[in-house]
mmCIF file of C-alpha atoms and ligand atoms in Angstrom:
data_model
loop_
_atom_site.group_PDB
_atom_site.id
_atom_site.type_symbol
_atom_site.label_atom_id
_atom_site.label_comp_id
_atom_site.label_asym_id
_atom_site.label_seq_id
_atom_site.Cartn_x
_atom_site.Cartn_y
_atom_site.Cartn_z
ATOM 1 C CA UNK A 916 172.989 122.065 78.917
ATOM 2 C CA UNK A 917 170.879 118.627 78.943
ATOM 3 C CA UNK A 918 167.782 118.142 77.987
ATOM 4 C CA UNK A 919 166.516 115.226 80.763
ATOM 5 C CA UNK A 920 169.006 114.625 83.672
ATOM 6 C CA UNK A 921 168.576 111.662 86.245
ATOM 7 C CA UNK A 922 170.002 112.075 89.089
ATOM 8 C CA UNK A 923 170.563 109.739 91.912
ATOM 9 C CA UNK A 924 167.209 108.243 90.801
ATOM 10 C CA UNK A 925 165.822 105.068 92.815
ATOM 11 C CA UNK A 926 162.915 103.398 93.128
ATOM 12 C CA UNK A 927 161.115 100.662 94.770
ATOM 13 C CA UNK A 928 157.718 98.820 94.034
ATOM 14 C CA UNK A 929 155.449 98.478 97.327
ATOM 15 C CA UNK A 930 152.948 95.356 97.349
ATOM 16 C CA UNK A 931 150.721 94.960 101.113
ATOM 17 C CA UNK A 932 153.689 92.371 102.296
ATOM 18 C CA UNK A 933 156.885 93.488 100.345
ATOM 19 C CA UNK A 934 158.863 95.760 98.208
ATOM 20 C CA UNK A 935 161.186 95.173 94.963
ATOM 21 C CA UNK A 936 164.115 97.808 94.773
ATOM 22 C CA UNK A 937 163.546 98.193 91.218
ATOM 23 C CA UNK A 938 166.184 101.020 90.608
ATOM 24 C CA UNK A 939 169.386 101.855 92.604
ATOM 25 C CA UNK A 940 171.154 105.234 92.099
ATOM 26 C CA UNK A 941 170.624 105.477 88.373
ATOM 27 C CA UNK A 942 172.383 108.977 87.079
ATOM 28 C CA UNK A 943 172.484 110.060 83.593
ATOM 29 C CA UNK A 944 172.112 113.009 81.407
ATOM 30 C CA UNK A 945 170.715 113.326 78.100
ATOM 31 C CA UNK A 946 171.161 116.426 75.481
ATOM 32 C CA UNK A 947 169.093 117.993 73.224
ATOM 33 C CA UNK A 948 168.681 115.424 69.921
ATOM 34 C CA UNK A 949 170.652 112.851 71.478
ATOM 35 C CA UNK A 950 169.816 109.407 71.005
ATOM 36 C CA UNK A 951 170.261 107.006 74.408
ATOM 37 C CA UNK A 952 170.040 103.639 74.356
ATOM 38 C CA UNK A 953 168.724 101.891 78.135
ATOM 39 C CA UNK A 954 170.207 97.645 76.763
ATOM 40 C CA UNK A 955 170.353 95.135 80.098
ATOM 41 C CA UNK A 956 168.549 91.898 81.285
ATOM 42 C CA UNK A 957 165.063 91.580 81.742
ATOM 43 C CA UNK A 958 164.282 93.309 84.883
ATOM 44 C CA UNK A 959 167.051 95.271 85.535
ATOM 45 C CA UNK A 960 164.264 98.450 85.418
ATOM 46 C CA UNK A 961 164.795 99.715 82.185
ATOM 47 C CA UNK A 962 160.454 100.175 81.412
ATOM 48 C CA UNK A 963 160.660 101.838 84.685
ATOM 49 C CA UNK A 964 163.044 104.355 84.518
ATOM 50 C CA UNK A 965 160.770 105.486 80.919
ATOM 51 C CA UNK A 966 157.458 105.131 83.263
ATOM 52 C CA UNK A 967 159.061 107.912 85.490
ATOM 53 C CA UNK A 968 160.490 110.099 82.663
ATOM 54 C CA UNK A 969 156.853 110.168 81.348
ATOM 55 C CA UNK A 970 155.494 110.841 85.004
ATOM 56 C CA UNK A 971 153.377 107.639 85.044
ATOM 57 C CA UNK A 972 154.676 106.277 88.397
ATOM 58 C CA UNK A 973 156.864 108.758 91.030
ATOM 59 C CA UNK A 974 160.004 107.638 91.677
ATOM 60 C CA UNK A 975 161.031 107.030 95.313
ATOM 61 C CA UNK A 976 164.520 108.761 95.630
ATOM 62 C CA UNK A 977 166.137 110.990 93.841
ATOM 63 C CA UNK A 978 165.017 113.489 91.006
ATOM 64 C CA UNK A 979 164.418 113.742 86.930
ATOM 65 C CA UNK A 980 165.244 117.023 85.712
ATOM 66 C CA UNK A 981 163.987 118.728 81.992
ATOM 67 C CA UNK A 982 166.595 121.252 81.717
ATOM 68 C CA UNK A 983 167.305 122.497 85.765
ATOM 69 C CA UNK A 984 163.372 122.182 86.497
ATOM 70 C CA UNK A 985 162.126 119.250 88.265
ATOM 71 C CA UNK A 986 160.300 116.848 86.163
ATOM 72 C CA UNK A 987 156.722 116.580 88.144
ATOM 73 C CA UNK A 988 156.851 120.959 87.694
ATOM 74 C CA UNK A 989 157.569 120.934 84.179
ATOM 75 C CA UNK A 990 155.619 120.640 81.002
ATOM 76 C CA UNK A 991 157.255 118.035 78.913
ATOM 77 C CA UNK A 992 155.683 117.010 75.771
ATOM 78 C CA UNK A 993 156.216 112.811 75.806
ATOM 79 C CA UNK A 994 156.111 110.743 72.857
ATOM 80 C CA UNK A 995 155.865 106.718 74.079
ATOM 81 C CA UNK A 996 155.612 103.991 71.760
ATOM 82 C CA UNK A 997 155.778 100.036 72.985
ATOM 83 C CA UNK A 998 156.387 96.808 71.616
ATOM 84 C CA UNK A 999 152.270 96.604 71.530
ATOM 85 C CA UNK A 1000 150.936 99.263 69.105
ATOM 86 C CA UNK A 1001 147.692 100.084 71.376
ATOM 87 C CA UNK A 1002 145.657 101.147 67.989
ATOM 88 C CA UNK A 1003 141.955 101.610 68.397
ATOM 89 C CA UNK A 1004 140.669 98.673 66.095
ATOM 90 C CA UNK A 1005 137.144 100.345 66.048
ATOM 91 C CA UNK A 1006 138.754 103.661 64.884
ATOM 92 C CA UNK A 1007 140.115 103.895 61.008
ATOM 93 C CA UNK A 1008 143.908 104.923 60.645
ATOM 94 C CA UNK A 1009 143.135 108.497 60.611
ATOM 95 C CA UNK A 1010 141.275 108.522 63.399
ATOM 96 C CA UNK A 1011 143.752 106.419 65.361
ATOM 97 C CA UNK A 1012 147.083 108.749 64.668
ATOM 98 C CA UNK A 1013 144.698 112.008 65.324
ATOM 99 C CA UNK A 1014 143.708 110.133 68.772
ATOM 100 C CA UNK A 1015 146.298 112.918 70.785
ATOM 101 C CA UNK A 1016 145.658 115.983 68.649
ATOM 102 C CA UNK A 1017 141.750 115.058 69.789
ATOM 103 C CA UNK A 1018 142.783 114.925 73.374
ATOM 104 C CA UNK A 1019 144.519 118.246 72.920
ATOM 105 C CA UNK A 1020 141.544 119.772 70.859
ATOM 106 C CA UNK A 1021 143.423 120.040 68.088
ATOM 107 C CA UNK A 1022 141.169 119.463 65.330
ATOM 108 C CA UNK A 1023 142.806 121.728 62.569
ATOM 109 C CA UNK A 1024 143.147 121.046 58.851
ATOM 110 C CA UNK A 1025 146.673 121.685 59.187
ATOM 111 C CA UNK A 1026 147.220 118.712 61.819
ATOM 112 C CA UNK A 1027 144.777 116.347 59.635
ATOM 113 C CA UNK A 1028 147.281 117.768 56.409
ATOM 114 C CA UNK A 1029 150.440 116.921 58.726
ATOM 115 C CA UNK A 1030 149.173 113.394 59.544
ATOM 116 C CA UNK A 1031 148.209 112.211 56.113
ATOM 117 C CA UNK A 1032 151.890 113.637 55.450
ATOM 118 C CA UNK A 1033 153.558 111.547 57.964
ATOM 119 C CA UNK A 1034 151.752 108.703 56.844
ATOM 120 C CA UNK A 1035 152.959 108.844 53.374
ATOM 121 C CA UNK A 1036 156.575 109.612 54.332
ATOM 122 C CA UNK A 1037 156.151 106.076 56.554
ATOM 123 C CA UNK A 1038 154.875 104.627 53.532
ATOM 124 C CA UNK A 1039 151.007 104.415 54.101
ATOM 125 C CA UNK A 1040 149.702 106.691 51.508
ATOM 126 C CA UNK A 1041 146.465 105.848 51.092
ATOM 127 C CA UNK A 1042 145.253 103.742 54.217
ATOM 128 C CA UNK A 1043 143.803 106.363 56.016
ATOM 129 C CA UNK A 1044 140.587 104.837 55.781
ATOM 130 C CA UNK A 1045 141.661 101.399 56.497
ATOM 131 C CA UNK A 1046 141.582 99.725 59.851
ATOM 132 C CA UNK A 1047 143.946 98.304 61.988
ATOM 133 C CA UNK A 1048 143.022 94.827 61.515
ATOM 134 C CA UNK A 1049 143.336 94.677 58.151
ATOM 135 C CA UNK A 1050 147.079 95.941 58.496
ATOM 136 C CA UNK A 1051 150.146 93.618 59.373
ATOM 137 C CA UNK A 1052 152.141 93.993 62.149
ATOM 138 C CA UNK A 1053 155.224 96.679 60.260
ATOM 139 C CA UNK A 1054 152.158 98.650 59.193
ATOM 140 C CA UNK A 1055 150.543 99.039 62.269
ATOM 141 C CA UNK A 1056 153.550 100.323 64.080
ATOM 142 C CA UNK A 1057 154.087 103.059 61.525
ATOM 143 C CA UNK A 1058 151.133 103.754 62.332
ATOM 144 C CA UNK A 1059 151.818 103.939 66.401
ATOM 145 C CA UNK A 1060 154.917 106.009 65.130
ATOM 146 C CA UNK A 1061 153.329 108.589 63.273
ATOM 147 C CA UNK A 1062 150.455 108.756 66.225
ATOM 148 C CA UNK A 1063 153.848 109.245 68.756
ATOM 149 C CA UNK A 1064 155.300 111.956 66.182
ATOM 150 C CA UNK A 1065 151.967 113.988 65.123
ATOM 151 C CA UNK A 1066 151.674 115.994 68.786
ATOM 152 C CA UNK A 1067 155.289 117.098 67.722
ATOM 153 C CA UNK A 1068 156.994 115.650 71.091
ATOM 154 C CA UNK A 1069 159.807 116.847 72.684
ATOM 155 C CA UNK A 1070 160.823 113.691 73.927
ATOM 156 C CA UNK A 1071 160.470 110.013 72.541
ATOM 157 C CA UNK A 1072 160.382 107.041 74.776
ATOM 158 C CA UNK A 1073 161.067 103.685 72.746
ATOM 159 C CA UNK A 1074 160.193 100.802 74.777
ATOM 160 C CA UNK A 1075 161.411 97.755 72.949
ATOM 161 C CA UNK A 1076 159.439 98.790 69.343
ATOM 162 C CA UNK A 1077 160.733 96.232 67.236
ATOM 163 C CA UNK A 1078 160.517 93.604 69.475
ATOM 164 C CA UNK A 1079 157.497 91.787 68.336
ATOM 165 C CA UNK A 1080 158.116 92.190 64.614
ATOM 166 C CA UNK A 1081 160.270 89.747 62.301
ATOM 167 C CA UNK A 1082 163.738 90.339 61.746
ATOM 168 C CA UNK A 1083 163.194 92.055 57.964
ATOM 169 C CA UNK A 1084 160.745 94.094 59.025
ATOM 170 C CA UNK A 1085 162.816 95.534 61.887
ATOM 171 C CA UNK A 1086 165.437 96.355 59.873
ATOM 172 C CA UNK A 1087 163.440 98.219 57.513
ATOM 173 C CA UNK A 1088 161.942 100.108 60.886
ATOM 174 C CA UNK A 1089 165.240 100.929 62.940
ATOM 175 C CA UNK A 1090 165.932 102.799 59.641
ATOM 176 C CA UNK A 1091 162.626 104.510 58.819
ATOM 177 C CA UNK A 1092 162.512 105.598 62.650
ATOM 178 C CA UNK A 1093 165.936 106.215 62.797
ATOM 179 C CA UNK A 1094 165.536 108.983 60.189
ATOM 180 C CA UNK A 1095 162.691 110.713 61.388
ATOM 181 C CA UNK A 1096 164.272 110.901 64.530
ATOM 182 C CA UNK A 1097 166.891 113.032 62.760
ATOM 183 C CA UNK A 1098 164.931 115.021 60.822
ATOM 184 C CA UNK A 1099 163.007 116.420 63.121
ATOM 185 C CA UNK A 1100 165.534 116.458 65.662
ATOM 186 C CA UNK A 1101 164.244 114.559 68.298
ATOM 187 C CA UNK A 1102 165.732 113.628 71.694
ATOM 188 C CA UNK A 1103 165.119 110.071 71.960
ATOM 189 C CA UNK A 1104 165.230 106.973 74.996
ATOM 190 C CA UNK A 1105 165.623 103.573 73.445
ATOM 191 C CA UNK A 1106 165.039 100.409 75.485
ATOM 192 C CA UNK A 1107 165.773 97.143 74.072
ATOM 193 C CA UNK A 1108 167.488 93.934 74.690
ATOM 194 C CA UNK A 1109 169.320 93.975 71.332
ATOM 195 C CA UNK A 1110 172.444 95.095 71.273
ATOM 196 C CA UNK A 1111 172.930 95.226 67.813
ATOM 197 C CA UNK A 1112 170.320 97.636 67.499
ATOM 198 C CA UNK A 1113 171.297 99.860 70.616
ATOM 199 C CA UNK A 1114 174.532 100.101 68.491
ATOM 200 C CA UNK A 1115 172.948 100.869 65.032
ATOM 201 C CA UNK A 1116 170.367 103.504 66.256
ATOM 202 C CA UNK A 1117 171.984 105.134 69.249
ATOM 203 C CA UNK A 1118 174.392 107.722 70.093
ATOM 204 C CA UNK A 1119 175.380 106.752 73.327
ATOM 205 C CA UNK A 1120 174.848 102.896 74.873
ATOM 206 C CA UNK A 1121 173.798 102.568 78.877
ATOM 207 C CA UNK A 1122 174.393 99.064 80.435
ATOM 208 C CA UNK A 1123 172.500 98.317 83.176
ATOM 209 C CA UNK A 1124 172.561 95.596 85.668
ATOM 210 C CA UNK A 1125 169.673 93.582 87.292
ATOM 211 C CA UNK A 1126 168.952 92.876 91.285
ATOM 212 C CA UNK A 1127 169.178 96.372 92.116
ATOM 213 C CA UNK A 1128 168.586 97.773 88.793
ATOM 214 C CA UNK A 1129 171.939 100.328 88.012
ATOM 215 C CA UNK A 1130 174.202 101.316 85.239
ATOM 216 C CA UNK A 1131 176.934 98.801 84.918
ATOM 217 C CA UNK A 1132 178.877 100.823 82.044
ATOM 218 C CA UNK A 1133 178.094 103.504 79.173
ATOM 219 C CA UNK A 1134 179.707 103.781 75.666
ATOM 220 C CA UNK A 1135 179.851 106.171 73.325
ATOM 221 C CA UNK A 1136 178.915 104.866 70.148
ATOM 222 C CA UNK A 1137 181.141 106.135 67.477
ATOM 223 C CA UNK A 1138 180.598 109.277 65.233
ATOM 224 C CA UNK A 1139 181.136 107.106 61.940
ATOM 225 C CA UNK A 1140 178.584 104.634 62.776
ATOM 226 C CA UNK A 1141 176.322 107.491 64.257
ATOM 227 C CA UNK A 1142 176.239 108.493 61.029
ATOM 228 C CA UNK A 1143 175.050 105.782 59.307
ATOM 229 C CA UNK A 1144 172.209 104.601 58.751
ATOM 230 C CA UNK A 1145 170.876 101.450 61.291
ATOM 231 C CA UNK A 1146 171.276 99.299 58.054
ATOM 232 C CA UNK A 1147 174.966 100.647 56.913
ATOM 233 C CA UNK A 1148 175.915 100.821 60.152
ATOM 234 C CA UNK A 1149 175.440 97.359 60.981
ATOM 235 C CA UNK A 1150 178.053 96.955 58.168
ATOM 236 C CA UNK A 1151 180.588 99.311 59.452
ATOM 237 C CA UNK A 1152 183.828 97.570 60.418
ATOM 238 C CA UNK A 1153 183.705 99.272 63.805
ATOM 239 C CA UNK A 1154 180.114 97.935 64.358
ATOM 240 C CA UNK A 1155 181.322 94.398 65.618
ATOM 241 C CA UNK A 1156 184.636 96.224 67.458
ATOM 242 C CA UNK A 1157 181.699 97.381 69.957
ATOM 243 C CA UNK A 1158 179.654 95.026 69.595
ATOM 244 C CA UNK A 1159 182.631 92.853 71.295
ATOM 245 C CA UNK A 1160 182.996 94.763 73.919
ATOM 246 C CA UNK A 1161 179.193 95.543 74.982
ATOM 247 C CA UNK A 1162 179.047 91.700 74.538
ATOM 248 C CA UNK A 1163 181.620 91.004 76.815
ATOM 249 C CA UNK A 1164 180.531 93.769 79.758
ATOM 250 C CA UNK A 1165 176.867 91.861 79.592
ATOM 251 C CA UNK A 1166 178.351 88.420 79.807
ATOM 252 C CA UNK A 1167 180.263 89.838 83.377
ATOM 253 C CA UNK A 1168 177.736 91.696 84.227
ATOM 254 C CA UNK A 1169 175.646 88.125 84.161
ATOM 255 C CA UNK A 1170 178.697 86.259 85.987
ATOM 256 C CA UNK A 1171 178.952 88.972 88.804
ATOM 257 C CA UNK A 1172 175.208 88.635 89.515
ATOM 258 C CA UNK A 1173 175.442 84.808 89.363
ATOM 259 C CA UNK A 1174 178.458 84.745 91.819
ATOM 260 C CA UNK A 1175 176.320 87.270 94.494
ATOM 261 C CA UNK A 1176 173.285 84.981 94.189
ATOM 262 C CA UNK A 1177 175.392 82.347 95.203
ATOM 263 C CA UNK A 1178 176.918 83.997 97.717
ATOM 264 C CA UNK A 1179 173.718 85.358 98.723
ATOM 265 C CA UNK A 1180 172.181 81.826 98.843
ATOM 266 C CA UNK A 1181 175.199 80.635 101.010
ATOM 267 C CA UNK A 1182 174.610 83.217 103.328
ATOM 268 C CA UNK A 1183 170.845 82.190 104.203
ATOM 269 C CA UNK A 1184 171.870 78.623 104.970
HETATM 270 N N1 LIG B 2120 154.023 97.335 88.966
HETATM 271 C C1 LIG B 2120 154.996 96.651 89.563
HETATM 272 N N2 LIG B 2120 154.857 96.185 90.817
HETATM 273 C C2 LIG B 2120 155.845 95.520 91.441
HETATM 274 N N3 LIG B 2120 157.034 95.246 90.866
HETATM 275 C C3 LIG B 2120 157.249 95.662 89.616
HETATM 276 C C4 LIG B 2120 156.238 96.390 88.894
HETATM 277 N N4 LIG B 2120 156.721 96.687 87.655
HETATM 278 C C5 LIG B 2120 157.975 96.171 87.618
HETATM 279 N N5 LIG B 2120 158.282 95.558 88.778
HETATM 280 C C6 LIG B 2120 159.572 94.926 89.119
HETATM 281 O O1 LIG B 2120 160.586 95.917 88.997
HETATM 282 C C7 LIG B 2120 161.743 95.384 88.352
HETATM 283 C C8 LIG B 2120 162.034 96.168 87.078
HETATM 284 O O2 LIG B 2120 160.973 95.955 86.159
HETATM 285 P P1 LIG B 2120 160.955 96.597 84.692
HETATM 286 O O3 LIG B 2120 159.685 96.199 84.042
HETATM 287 O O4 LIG B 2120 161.253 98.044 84.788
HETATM 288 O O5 LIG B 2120 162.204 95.845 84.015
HETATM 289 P P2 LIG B 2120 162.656 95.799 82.476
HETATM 290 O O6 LIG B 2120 164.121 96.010 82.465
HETATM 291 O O7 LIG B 2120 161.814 96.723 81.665
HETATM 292 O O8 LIG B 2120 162.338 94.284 82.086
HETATM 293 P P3 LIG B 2120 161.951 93.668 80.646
HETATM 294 O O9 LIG B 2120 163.202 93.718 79.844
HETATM 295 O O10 LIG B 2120 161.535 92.269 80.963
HETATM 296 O O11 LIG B 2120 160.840 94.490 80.071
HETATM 297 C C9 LIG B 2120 161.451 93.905 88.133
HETATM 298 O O12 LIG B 2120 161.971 93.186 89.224
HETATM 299 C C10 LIG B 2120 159.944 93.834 88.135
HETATM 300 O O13 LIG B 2120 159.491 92.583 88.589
HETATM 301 MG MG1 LIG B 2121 160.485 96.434 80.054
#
């Protein structure tokens, strides 16, 4: 059975004067520890469709289902982290990655225990009592990452991560995340414009297309990159096989949008 299941999902932004049709008929399913990656041009809806998995804006057609319950009557446990790490700078390390526990009330040795553990297993032994701004920008998203994994989520929602970091240190990051994700088993959303690393981190790969956003095409990343590492995989012979192909679905994905607009513009005339 899946875990999240879109179906038929669309949705439109309303200003006073006019509307954007943000998402058109978006369907997919996603099962329990599987990895999806949302890749497609910038606003083709892809930070939407994650705002309505985590309930922060109501889509306008259609319906998200955890398991065979509706979203909006379910309890789903959300893990979001963004390209912006959101840390507290007034608040020391601890403090920031015990931020949701707080909220929750949980204030128990064992969670403080569990966070100093996460820390050291992202490499920040010892920084509890550090703060933010004395951090640089890898550091501080382990640290949004271990604040996303400490209320023990059922779902993560990655929206563009690694964006704002430099290339090295997003390496080292798709990997570190990559195996957290599998060792505590987590089902897990990836959006990103990379294709490279929607092919080294995910399991499955869906393509959308801008002006509606909708899914242009979906592919199934292969089980012998899946289980590589981000790193090795990148490597693998049959990285750059799909890489190809993704490659070549975006670039006529960008020519079929280009030819409507024209014929679009020909039309108003
Ligand atoms: N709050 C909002 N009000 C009105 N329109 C919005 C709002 N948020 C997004 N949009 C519009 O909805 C569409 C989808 O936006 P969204 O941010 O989901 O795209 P995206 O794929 O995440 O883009 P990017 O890759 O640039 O982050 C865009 O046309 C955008 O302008
Ligand atoms: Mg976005």
């Amino acid at each position: 059975m899946s875990f999240l299941t879109l179906d038929h999902l669309s949705h439109h932004y309303f200003s006073k004067k006019n509307y954007t049709k943000a998402l058109d008929d978006i369907s997919f399913s996603v099962k329990d520890g599987e990895f999806v990656a949302l890749l497609g041009p910038s606003g083709c809806g892809k930070s939407t469709i994650l705002s309505i998995i985590a309930g922060i804006i109501e889509h306008t057609a259609g319906e998200v289902y955890v398991g065979e319950q509706p979203l909006r009557k379910s309890e789903l446990d959300i893990g979001y982290m963004l390209q912006q790490d959101y840390l507290f700078p007034w608040k020391s390390i601890i403090d920031n990655v015990l931020i949701g526990p707080k909220i929750g009330r949980d204030q128990s040795s064992e969670t403080k225990k569990r966070a100093v553990d996460l820390l050291e297993q992202v490499g920040l032994a010892n920084i509890t009592d550090s703060y933010p701004d004395s951090l640089s920008g890898g550091m501080r998203q382990r640290v949004a990452l271990v604040r996303t994994l400490i209320t023990n989520p059922k779902i993560l929602l990655l929206d563009e991560p690694f964006s704002a970091l430099d290339y090295q240190t997003k390496l080292k990051l798709e990997d570190l995340v990559w195996d957290l994700l599998q060792k505590y088993n987590k089902t897990s959303v990836l959006v990103t414009h990379d294709i490279g690393e929607a092919i080294a981190m995910s399991d499955r790969i869906i393509l959308m297309d801008a002006n509606p956003g909708s899914i242009a095409k979906t592919f199934e990343v292969p089980l012998e990159l899946r289980n590589e590492k981000p790193f090795s995989a990148r490597r693998h012979p049959k990285y750059q096989i799909l890489f190809d192909k993704v490659w070549e679905a975006l670039n006529q994905n960008e020519a079929g949008s280009q030819q409507t607009k024209v014929v679009d513009s020909s039309n108003d005339t």
